[in-house]
Tab-separated table of C-alpha atoms in Angstrom:
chain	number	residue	atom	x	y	z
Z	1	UNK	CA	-125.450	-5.782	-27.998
Z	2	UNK	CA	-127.847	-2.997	-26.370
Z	3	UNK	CA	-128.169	0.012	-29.272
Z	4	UNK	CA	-131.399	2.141	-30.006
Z	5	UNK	CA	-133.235	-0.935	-31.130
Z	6	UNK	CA	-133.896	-2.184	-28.075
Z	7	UNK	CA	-136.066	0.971	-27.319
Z	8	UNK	CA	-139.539	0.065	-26.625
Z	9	UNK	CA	-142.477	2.080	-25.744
Z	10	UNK	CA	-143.488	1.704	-22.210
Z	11	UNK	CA	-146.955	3.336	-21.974
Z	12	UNK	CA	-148.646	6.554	-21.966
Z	13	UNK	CA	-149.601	8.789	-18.382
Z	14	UNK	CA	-152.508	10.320	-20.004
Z	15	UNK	CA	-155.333	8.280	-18.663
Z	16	UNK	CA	-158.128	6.633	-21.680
Z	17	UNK	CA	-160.896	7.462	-18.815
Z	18	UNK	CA	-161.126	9.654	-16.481
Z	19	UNK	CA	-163.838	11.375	-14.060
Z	20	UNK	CA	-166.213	11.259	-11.448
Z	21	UNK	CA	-169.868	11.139	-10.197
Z	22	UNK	CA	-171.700	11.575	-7.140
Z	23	UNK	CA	-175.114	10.723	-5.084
Z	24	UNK	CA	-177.624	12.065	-2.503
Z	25	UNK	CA	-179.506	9.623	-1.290
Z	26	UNK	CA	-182.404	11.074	1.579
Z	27	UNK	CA	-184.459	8.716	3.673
Z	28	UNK	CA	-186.461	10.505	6.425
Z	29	UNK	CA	-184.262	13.236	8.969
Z	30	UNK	CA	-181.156	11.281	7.145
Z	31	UNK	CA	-179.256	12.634	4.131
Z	32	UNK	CA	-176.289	9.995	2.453
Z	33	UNK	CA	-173.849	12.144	-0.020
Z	34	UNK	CA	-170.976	10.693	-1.653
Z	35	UNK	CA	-168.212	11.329	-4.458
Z	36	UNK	CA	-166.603	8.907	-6.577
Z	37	UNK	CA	-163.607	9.267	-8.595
Z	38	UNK	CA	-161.430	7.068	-11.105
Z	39	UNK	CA	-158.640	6.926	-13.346
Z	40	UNK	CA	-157.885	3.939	-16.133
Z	41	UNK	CA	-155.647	3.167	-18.358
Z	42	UNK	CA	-152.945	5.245	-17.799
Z	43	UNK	CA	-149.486	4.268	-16.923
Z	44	UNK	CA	-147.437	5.250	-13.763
Z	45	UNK	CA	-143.936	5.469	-13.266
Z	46	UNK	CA	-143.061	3.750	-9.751
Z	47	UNK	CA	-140.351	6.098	-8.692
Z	48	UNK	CA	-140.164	5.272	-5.244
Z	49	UNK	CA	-140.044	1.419	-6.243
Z	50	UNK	CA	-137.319	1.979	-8.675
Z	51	UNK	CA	-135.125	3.417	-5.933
Z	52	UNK	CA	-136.385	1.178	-3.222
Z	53	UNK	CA	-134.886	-2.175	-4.948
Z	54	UNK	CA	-131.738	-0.357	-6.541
Z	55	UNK	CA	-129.469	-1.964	-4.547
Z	56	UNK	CA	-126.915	0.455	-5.291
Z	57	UNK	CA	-126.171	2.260	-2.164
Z	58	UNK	CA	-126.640	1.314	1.280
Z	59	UNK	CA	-129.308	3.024	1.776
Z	60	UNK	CA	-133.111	1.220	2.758
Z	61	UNK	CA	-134.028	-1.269	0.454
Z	62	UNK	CA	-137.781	-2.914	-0.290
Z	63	UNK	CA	-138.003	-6.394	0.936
Z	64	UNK	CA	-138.702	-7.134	-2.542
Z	65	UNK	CA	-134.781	-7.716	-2.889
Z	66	UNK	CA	-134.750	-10.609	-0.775
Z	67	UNK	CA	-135.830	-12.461	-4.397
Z	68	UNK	CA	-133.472	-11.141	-6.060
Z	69	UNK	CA	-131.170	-13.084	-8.494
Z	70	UNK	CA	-128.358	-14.766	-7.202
Z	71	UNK	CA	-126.953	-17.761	-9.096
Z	72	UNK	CA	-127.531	-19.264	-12.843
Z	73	UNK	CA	-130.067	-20.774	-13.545
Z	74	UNK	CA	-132.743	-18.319	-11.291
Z	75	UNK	CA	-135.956	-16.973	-12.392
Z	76	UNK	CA	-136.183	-14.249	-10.281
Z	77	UNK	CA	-138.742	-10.869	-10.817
Z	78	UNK	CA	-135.570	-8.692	-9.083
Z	79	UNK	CA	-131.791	-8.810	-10.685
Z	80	UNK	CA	-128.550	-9.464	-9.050
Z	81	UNK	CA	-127.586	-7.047	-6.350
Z	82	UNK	CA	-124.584	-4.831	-7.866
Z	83	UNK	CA	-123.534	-1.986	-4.891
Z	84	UNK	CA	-122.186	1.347	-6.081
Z	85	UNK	CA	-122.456	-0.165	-10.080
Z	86	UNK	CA	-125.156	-1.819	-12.077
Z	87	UNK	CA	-127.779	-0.456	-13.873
Z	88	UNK	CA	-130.736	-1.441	-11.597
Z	89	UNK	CA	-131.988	1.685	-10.636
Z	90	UNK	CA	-132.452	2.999	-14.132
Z	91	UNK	CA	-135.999	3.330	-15.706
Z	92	UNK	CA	-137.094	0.026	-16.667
Z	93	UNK	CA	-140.861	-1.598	-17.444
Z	94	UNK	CA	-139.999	-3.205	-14.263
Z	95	UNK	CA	-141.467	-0.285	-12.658
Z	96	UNK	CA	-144.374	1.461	-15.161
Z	97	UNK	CA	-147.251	0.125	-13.345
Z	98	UNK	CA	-151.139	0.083	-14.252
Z	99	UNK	CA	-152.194	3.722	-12.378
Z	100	UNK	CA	-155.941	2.916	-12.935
Z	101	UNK	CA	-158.110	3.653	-9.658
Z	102	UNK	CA	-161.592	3.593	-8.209
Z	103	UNK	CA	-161.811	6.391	-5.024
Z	104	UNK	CA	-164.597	7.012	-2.801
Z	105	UNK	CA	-163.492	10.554	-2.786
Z	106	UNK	CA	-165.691	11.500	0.113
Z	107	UNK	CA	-169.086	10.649	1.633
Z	108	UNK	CA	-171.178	12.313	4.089
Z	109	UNK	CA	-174.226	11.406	6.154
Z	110	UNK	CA	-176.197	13.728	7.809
Z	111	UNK	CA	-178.988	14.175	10.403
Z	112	UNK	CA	-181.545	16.471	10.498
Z	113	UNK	CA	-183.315	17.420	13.769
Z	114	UNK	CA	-187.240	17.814	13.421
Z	115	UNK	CA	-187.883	21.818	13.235
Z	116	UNK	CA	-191.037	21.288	15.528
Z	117	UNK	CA	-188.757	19.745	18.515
Z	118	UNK	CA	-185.780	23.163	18.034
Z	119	UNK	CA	-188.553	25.708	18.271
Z	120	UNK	CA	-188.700	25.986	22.114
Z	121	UNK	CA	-184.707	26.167	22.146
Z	122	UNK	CA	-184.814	29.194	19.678
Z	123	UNK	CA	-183.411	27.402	17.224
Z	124	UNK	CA	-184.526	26.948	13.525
Z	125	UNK	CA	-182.565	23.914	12.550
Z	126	UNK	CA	-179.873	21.444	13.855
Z	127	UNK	CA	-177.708	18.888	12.171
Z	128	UNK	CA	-175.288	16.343	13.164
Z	129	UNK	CA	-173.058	15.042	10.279
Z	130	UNK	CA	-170.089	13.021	9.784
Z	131	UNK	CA	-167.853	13.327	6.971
Z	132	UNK	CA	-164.872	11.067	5.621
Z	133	UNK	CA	-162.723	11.673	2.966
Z	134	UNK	CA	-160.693	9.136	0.868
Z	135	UNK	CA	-162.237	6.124	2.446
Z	136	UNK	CA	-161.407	3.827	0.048
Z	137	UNK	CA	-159.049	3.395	-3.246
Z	138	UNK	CA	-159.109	0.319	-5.188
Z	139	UNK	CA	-156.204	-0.323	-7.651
Z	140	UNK	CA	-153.903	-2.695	-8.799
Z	141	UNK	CA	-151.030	-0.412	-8.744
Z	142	UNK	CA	-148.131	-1.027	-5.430
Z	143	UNK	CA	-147.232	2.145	-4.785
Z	144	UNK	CA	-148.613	4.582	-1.907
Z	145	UNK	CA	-150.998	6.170	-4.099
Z	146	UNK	CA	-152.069	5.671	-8.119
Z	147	UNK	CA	-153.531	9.255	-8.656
Z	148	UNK	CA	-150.168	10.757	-9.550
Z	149	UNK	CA	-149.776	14.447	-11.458
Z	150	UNK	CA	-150.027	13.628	-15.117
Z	151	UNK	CA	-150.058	16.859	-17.652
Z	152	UNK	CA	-149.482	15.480	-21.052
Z	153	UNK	CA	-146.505	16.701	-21.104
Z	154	UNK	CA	-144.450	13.705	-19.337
Z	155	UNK	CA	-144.543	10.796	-18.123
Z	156	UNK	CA	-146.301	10.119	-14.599
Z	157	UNK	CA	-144.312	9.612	-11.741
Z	158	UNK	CA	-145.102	8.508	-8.065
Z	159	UNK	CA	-141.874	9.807	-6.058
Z	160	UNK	CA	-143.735	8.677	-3.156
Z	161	UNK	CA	-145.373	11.574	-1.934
Z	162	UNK	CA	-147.479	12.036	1.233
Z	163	UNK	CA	-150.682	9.906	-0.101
Z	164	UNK	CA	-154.104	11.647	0.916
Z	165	UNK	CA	-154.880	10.827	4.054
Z	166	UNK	CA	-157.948	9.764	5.629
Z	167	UNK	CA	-160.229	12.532	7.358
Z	168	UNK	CA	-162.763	11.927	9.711
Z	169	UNK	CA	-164.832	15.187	10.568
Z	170	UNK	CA	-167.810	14.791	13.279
Z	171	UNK	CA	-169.632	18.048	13.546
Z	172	UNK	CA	-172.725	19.583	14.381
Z	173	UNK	CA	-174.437	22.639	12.403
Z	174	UNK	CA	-176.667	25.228	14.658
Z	175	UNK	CA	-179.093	27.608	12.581
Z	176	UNK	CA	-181.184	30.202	14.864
């Protein structure tokens, strides 16, 4: 018998940490500058999982549902597959998720041509620099990407947007 007292609390969105810190590290003509940023203990609301092992249409399913329950006796993490009926696809601690991160947000290293060497070009300074941005994210959580919208208002869900992508910027800065 499922009633109102099988109502649990799932988690909360709202992060217990959250921020991020930097450093500029200089060693001769180079320059090293990076951004960190995390996340923990908040809870995340796999959307896109939650439809992607519904099994209630025909539309693409995970691979996950290849373990799915199938006769008595299974332990399986996934139930029985139930098209067009079932309750699989309904929210479910199945699919809250730990949404805690660790991002190098961006880094930069630079290059710094000696003034004394530009001077007979007319020029008063020139770097070369490289700059990537979201290098790395480390995270327990499966979905595309744990740094999901939370507000306080709701609960956090990852409807599996476009993650950030990774940019790779060579470039060169003149000064005359």
């Amino acid at each position: 018998n499922i009633n109102e007292l099988d109502i649990v609390y799932l988690g909360n969105s709202n992060p217990k940490f959250n921020g991020g810190f930097g450093f500029k590290f200089y060693y001769k003509r180079f320059m090293l500058n990076s951004f960190f940023n995390f996340r923990y203990g908040n809870d995340v609301v796999n959307y896109a999982r939650m439809q992607a092992e519904s099994m209630y249409t025909t539309n693409n399913q995970s691979q996950a549902v290849n373990w799915r329950w199938r006769k008595e006796g299974e332990d399986r993490p996934i139930p029985r597959a139930l098209y067009n009926y079932g309750y699989n696809s309904l929210p479910s601690d199945r699919y809250v998720e730990d949404g805690s991160f660790f991002r190098l947000k961006y880094i930069q290293i630079n290059y710094a041509v000696p003034s004394a060497s530009l001077k007979k070009y007319g020029m008063r300074q020139l770097n070369f620099y490289l700059n990537i941005n979201n290098l790395l994210c480390l995270t327990k959580y499966q979905g595309v990407d744990p740094e999901v919208d939370y507000n306080g208002l709701g609960i956090s869900e990852d409807k599996a947007i476009t993650p950030r992508t990774k940019d790779f910027t060579l470039g060169i800065s003149v000064g005359f």
